[in-house]
Short mmCIF file of C-alpha atoms in Angstrom, two decimals:
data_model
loop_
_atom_site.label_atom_id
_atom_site.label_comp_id
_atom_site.label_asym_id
_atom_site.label_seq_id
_atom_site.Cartn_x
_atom_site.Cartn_y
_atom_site.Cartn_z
CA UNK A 11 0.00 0.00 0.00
CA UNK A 12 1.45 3.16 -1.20
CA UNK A 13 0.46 7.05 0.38
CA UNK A 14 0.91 10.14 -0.96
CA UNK A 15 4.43 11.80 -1.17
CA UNK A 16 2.94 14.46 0.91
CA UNK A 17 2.21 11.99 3.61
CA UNK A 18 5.86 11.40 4.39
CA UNK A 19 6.88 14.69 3.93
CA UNK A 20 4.87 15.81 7.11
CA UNK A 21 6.50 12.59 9.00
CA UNK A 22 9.60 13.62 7.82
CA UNK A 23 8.67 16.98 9.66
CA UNK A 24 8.29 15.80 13.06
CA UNK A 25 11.47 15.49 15.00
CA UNK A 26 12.46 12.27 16.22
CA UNK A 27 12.89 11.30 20.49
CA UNK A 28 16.40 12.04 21.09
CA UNK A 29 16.26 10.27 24.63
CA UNK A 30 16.21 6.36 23.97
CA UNK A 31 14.69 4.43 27.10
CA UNK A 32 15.92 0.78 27.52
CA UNK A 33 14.70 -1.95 25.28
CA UNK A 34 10.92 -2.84 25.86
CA UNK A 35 10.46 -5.98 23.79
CA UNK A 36 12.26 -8.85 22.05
CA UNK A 37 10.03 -9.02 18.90
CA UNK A 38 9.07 -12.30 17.08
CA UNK A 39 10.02 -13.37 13.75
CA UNK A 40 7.39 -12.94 10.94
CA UNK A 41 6.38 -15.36 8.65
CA UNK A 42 9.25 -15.87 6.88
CA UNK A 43 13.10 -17.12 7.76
CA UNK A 44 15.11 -14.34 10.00
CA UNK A 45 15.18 -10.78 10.07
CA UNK A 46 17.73 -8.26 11.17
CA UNK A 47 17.24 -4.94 12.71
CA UNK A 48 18.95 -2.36 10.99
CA UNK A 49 18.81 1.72 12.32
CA UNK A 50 17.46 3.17 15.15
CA UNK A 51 15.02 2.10 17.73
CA UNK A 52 12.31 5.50 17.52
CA UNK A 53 9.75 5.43 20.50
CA UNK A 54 6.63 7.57 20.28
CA UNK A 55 5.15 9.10 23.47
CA UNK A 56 1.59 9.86 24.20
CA UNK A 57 -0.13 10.79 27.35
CA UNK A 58 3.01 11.56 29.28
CA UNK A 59 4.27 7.75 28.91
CA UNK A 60 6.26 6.04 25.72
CA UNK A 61 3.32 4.21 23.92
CA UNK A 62 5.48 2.26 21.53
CA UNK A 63 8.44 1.01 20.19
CA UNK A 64 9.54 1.43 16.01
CA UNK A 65 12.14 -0.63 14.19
CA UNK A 66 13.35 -1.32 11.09
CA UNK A 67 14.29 -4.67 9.97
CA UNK A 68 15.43 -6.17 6.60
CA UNK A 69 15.08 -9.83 6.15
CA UNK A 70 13.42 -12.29 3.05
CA UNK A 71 14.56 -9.68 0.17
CA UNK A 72 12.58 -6.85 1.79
CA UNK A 73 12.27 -4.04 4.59
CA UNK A 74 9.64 -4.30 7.36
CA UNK A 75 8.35 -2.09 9.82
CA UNK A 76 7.80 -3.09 13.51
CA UNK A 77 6.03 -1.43 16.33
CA UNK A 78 5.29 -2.32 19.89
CA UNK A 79 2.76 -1.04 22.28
CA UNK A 80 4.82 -1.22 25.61
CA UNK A 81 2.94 -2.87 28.63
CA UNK A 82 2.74 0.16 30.77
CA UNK A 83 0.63 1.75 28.34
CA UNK A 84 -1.57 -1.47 27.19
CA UNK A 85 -2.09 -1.41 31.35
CA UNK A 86 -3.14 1.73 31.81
CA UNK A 87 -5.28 2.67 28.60
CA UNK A 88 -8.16 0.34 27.74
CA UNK A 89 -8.07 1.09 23.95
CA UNK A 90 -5.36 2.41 21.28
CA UNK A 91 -5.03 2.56 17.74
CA UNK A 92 -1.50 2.35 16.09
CA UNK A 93 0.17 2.61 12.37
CA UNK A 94 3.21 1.29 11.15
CA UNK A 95 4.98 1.55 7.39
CA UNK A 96 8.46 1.73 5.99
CA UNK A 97 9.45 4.91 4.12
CA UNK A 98 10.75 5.11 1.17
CA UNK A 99 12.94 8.14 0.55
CA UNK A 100 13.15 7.79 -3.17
CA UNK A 101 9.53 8.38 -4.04
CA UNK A 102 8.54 9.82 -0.94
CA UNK A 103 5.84 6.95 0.38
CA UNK A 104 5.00 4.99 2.62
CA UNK A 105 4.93 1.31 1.52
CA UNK A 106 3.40 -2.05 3.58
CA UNK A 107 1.11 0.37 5.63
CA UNK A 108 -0.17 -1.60 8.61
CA UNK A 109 -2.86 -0.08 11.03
CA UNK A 110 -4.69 -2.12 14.02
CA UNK A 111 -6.52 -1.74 17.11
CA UNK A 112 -5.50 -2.81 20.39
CA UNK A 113 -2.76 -5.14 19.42
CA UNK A 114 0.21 -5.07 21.25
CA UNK A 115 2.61 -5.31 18.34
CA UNK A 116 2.13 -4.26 14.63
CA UNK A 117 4.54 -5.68 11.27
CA UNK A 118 4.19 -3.70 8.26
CA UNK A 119 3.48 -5.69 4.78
CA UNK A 120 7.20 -6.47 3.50
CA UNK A 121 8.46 -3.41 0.92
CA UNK A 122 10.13 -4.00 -1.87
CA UNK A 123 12.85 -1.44 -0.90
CA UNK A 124 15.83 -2.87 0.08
CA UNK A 125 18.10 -1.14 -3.16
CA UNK A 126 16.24 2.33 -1.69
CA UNK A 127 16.90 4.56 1.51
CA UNK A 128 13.92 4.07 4.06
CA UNK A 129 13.26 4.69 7.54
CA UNK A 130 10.10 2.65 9.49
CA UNK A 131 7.73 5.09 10.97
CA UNK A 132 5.13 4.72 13.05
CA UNK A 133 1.98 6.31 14.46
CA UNK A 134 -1.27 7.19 16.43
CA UNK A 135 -3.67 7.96 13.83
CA UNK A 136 -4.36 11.95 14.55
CA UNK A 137 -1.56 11.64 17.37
CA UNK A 138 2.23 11.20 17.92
CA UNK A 139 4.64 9.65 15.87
CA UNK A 140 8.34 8.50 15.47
CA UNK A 141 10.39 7.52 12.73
CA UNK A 142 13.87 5.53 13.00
CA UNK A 143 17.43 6.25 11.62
CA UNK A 144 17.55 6.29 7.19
CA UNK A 145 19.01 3.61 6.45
CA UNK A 146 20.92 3.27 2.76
#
């Protein structure tokens, strides 16, 4: 799933969490054989708490996008929404789009973007965001 070029221009605009809290989750493997992390670890913040973790990873010829709704917030909020994609800096888009409801951990659709820059980015619809490290 492709967005607009404007669409990650105005991600692009937000500035990223300079402080980087400890690690919150060891993520699983999706679907297919491994997957490597590669960038920055970008954590959004909402409500005065971090409300998730964003990676990167490359793995089965293609770049995902990872996030992770940390415990403290699934505990103290009954309900979230949350949106994860990888970024692709050539074009400007955001490919595998991913949004859900309540989960506690969100892989984007794998992007055909490993010969591209990208960055994963991820976010509360109408709300925060974060986006990790670009990655070349």
């Amino acid at each position: 799933m492709k967005l607009a070029k404007g669409t990650l221009v105005a991600f692009m605009a937000v500035p990223a969490i300079a402080a980087i809290p400890p690690t919150a989750h060891a993520e699983t493997a999706l679907g297919c054989g491994s997957k490597v992390q590669i960038g920055s670890t970008a954590h959004i913040r909402h409500d005065g708490q971090i409300f998730a973790s964003v990676k990167q990873f490359k793995g089965c010829g293609k770049n995902w996008a990872y996030l992770y709704v940390w415990s403290g917030y699934r505990k103290s909020h009954r309900t979230w929404n949350a949106c994860v994609a990888v970024a692709d800096e050539r074009d400007h888009s955001l490919e595998g789009t991913q949004c859900r409801t309540r989960t506690r951990q969100i892989w984007s659709l794998g992007a055909d973007t490993l010969r591209h820059c990208t960055r994963a980015v991820g976010w509360i619809p109408s709300g925060p965001r974060a986006r990790t490290s670009k990655v070349c």
